[in-house]
mmCIF file of C-alpha atoms in Angstrom:
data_model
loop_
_atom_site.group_PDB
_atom_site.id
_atom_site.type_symbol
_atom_site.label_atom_id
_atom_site.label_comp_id
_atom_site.label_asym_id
_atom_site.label_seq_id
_atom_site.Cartn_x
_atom_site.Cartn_y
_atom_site.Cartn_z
ATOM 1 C CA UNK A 1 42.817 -29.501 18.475
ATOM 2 C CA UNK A 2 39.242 -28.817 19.903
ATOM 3 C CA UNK A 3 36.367 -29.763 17.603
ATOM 4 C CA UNK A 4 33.065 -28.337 17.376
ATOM 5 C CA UNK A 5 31.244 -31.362 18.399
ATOM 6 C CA UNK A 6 33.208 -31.713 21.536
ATOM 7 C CA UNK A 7 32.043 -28.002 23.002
ATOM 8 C CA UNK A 8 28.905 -27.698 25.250
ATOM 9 C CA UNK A 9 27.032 -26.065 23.931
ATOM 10 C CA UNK A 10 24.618 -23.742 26.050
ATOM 11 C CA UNK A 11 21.140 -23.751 23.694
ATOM 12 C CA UNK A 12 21.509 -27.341 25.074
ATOM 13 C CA UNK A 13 20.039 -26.348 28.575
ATOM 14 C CA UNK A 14 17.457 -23.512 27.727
ATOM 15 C CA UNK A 15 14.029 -24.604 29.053
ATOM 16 C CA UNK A 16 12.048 -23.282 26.237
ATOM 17 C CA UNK A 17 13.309 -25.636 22.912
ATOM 18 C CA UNK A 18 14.363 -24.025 19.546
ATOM 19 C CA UNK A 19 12.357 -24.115 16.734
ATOM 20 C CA UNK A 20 14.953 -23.755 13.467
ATOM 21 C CA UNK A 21 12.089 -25.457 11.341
ATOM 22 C CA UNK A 22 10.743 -23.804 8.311
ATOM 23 C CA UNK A 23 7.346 -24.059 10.422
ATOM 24 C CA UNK A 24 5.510 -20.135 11.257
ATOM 25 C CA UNK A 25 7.008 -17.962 13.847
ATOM 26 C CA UNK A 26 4.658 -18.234 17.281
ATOM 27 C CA UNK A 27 5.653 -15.693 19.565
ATOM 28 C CA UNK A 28 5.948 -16.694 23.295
ATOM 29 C CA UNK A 29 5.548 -13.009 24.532
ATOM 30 C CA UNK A 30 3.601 -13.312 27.559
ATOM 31 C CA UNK A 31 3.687 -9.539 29.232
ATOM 32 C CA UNK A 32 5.068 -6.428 27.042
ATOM 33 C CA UNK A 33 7.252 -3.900 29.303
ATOM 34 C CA UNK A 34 7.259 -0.048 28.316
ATOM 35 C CA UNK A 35 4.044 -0.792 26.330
ATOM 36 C CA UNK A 36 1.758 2.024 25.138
ATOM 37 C CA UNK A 37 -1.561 -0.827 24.295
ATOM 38 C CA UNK A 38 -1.088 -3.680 26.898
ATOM 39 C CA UNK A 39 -0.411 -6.882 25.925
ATOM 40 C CA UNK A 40 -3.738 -9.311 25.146
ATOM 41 C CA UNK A 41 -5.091 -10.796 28.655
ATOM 42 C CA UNK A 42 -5.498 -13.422 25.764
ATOM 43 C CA UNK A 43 -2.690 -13.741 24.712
ATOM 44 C CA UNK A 44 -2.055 -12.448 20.903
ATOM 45 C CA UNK A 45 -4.309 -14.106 17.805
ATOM 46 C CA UNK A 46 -2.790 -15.061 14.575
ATOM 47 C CA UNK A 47 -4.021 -13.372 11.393
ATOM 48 C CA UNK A 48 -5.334 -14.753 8.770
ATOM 49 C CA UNK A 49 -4.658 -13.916 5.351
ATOM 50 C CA UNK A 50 -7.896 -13.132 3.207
ATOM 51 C CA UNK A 51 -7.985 -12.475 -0.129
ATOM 52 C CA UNK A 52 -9.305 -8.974 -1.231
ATOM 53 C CA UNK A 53 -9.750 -8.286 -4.910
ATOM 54 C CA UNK A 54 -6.907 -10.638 -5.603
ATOM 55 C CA UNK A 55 -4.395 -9.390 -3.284
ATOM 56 C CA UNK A 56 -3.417 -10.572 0.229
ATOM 57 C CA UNK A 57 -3.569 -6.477 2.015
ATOM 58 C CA UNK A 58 -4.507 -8.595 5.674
ATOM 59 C CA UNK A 59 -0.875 -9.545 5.510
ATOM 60 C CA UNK A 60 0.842 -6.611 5.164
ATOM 61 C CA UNK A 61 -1.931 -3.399 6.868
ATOM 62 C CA UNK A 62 -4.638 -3.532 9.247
ATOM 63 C CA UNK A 63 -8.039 -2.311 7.294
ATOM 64 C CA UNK A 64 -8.238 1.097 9.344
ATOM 65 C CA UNK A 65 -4.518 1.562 8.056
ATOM 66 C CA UNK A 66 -4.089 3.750 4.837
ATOM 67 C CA UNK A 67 -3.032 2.246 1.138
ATOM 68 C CA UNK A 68 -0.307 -0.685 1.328
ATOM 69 C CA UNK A 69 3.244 0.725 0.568
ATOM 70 C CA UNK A 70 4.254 0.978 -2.825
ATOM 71 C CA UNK A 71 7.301 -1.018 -1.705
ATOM 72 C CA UNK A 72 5.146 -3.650 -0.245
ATOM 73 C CA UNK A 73 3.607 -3.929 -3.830
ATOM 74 C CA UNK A 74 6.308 -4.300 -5.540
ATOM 75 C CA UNK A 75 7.745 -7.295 -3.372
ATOM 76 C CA UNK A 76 3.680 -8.996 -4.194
ATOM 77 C CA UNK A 77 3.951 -8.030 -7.922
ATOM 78 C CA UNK A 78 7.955 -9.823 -7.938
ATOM 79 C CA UNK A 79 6.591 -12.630 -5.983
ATOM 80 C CA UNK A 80 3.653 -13.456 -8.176
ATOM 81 C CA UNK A 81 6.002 -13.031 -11.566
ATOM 82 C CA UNK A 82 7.974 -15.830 -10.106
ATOM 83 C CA UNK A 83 5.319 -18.339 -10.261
ATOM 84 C CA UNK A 84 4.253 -18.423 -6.615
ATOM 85 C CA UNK A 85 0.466 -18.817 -5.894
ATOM 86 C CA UNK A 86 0.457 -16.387 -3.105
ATOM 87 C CA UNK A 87 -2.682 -17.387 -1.575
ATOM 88 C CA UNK A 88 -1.730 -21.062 -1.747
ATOM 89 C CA UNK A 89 1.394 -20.314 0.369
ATOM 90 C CA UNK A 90 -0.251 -17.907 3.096
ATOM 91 C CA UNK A 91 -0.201 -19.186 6.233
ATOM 92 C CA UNK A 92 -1.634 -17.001 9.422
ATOM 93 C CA UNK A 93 0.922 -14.672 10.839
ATOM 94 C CA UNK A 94 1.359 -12.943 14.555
ATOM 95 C CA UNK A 95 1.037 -9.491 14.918
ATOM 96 C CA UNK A 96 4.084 -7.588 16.102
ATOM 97 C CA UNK A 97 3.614 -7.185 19.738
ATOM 98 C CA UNK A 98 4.990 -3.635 19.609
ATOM 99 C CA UNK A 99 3.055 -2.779 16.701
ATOM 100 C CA UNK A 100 2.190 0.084 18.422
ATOM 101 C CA UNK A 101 4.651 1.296 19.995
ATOM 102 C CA UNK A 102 7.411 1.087 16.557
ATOM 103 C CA UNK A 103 4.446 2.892 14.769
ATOM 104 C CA UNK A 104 4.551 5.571 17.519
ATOM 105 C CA UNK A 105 8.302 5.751 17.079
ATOM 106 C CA UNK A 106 7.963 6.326 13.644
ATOM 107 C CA UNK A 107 5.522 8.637 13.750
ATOM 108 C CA UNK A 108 7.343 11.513 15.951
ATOM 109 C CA UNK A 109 10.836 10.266 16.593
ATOM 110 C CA UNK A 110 12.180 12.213 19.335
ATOM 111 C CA UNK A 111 14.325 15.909 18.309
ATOM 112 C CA UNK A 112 17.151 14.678 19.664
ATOM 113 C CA UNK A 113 17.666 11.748 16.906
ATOM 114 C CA UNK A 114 18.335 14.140 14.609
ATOM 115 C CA UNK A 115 20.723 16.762 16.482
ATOM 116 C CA UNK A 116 24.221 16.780 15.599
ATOM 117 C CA UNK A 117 26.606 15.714 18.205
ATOM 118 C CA UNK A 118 30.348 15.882 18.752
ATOM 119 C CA UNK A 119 31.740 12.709 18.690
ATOM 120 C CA UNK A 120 33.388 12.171 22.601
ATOM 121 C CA UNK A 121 37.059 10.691 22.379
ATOM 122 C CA UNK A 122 37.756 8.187 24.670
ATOM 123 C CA UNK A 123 39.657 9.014 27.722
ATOM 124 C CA UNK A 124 43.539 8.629 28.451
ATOM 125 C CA UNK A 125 44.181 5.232 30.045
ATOM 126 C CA UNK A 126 45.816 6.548 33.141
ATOM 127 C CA UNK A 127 42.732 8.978 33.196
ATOM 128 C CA UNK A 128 39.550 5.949 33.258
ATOM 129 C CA UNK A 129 38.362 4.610 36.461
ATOM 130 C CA UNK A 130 38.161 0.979 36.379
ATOM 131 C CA UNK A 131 36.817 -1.901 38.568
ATOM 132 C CA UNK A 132 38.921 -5.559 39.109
ATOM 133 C CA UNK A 133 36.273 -8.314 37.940
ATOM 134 C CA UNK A 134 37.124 -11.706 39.484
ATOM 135 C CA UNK A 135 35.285 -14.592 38.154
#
């Protein structure tokens, strides 16, 4: 019977180390393909979370952004009738890298999303081309 300790396991030999800790997320995005805003020559900046009228709104919108969702609010609300001091727990956050570009996607998803398609059946067996992979 094979064990799990006695399998290699290949995490083992990446070159960059993983971080499982409970410790913040620090991206190590260094160039952003298929971008629409380039990636910081600077690299990106963490944000800090500031208090404003007794919410944390840095975490969650960028000040030229419109109102914070209502969902959003509801999550700070739940969190705060639990007990948590939210400002005592903030910790500086990175910006999504494709910020941008997801709020692009959201903004005019592309026609085609929402066509209806037939659904293609796969092909007869005898019928589907196939390459021999030896490895």
């Amino acid at each position: 019977v094979t064990h799990d300790a006695n399998i290699a396991r290949p995490q083992q030999t990446f070159t960059d180390t993983i971080d499982n800790s409970r410790a913040p997320f620090v991206p190590k995005l260094r160039e952003k393909p298929h971008a629409i805003e380039p990636f910081p020559k600077n690299g990106l900046k963490p944000i800090m979370p500031e208090d404003k009228d007794g919410r944390l709104e840095s975490l969650y919108q960028k000040d030229d952004e419109g109102p914070v969702s209502e969902n959003l609010n509801l999550v700070e609300a739940h969190v705060r009738s639990l007990g948590v001091d939210i400002e005592k727990h903030s910790q500086p956050r990175y910006p999504n890298p494709y910020e941008t570009e997801i709020r692009a996607a959201l903004a005019s998803p592309p026609s085609w999303m929402f066509q209806k398609c037939e659904p293609l059946k796969y092909a007869k067996l005898e019928e589907t081309a196939f390459n021999w992979v030896n490895s």
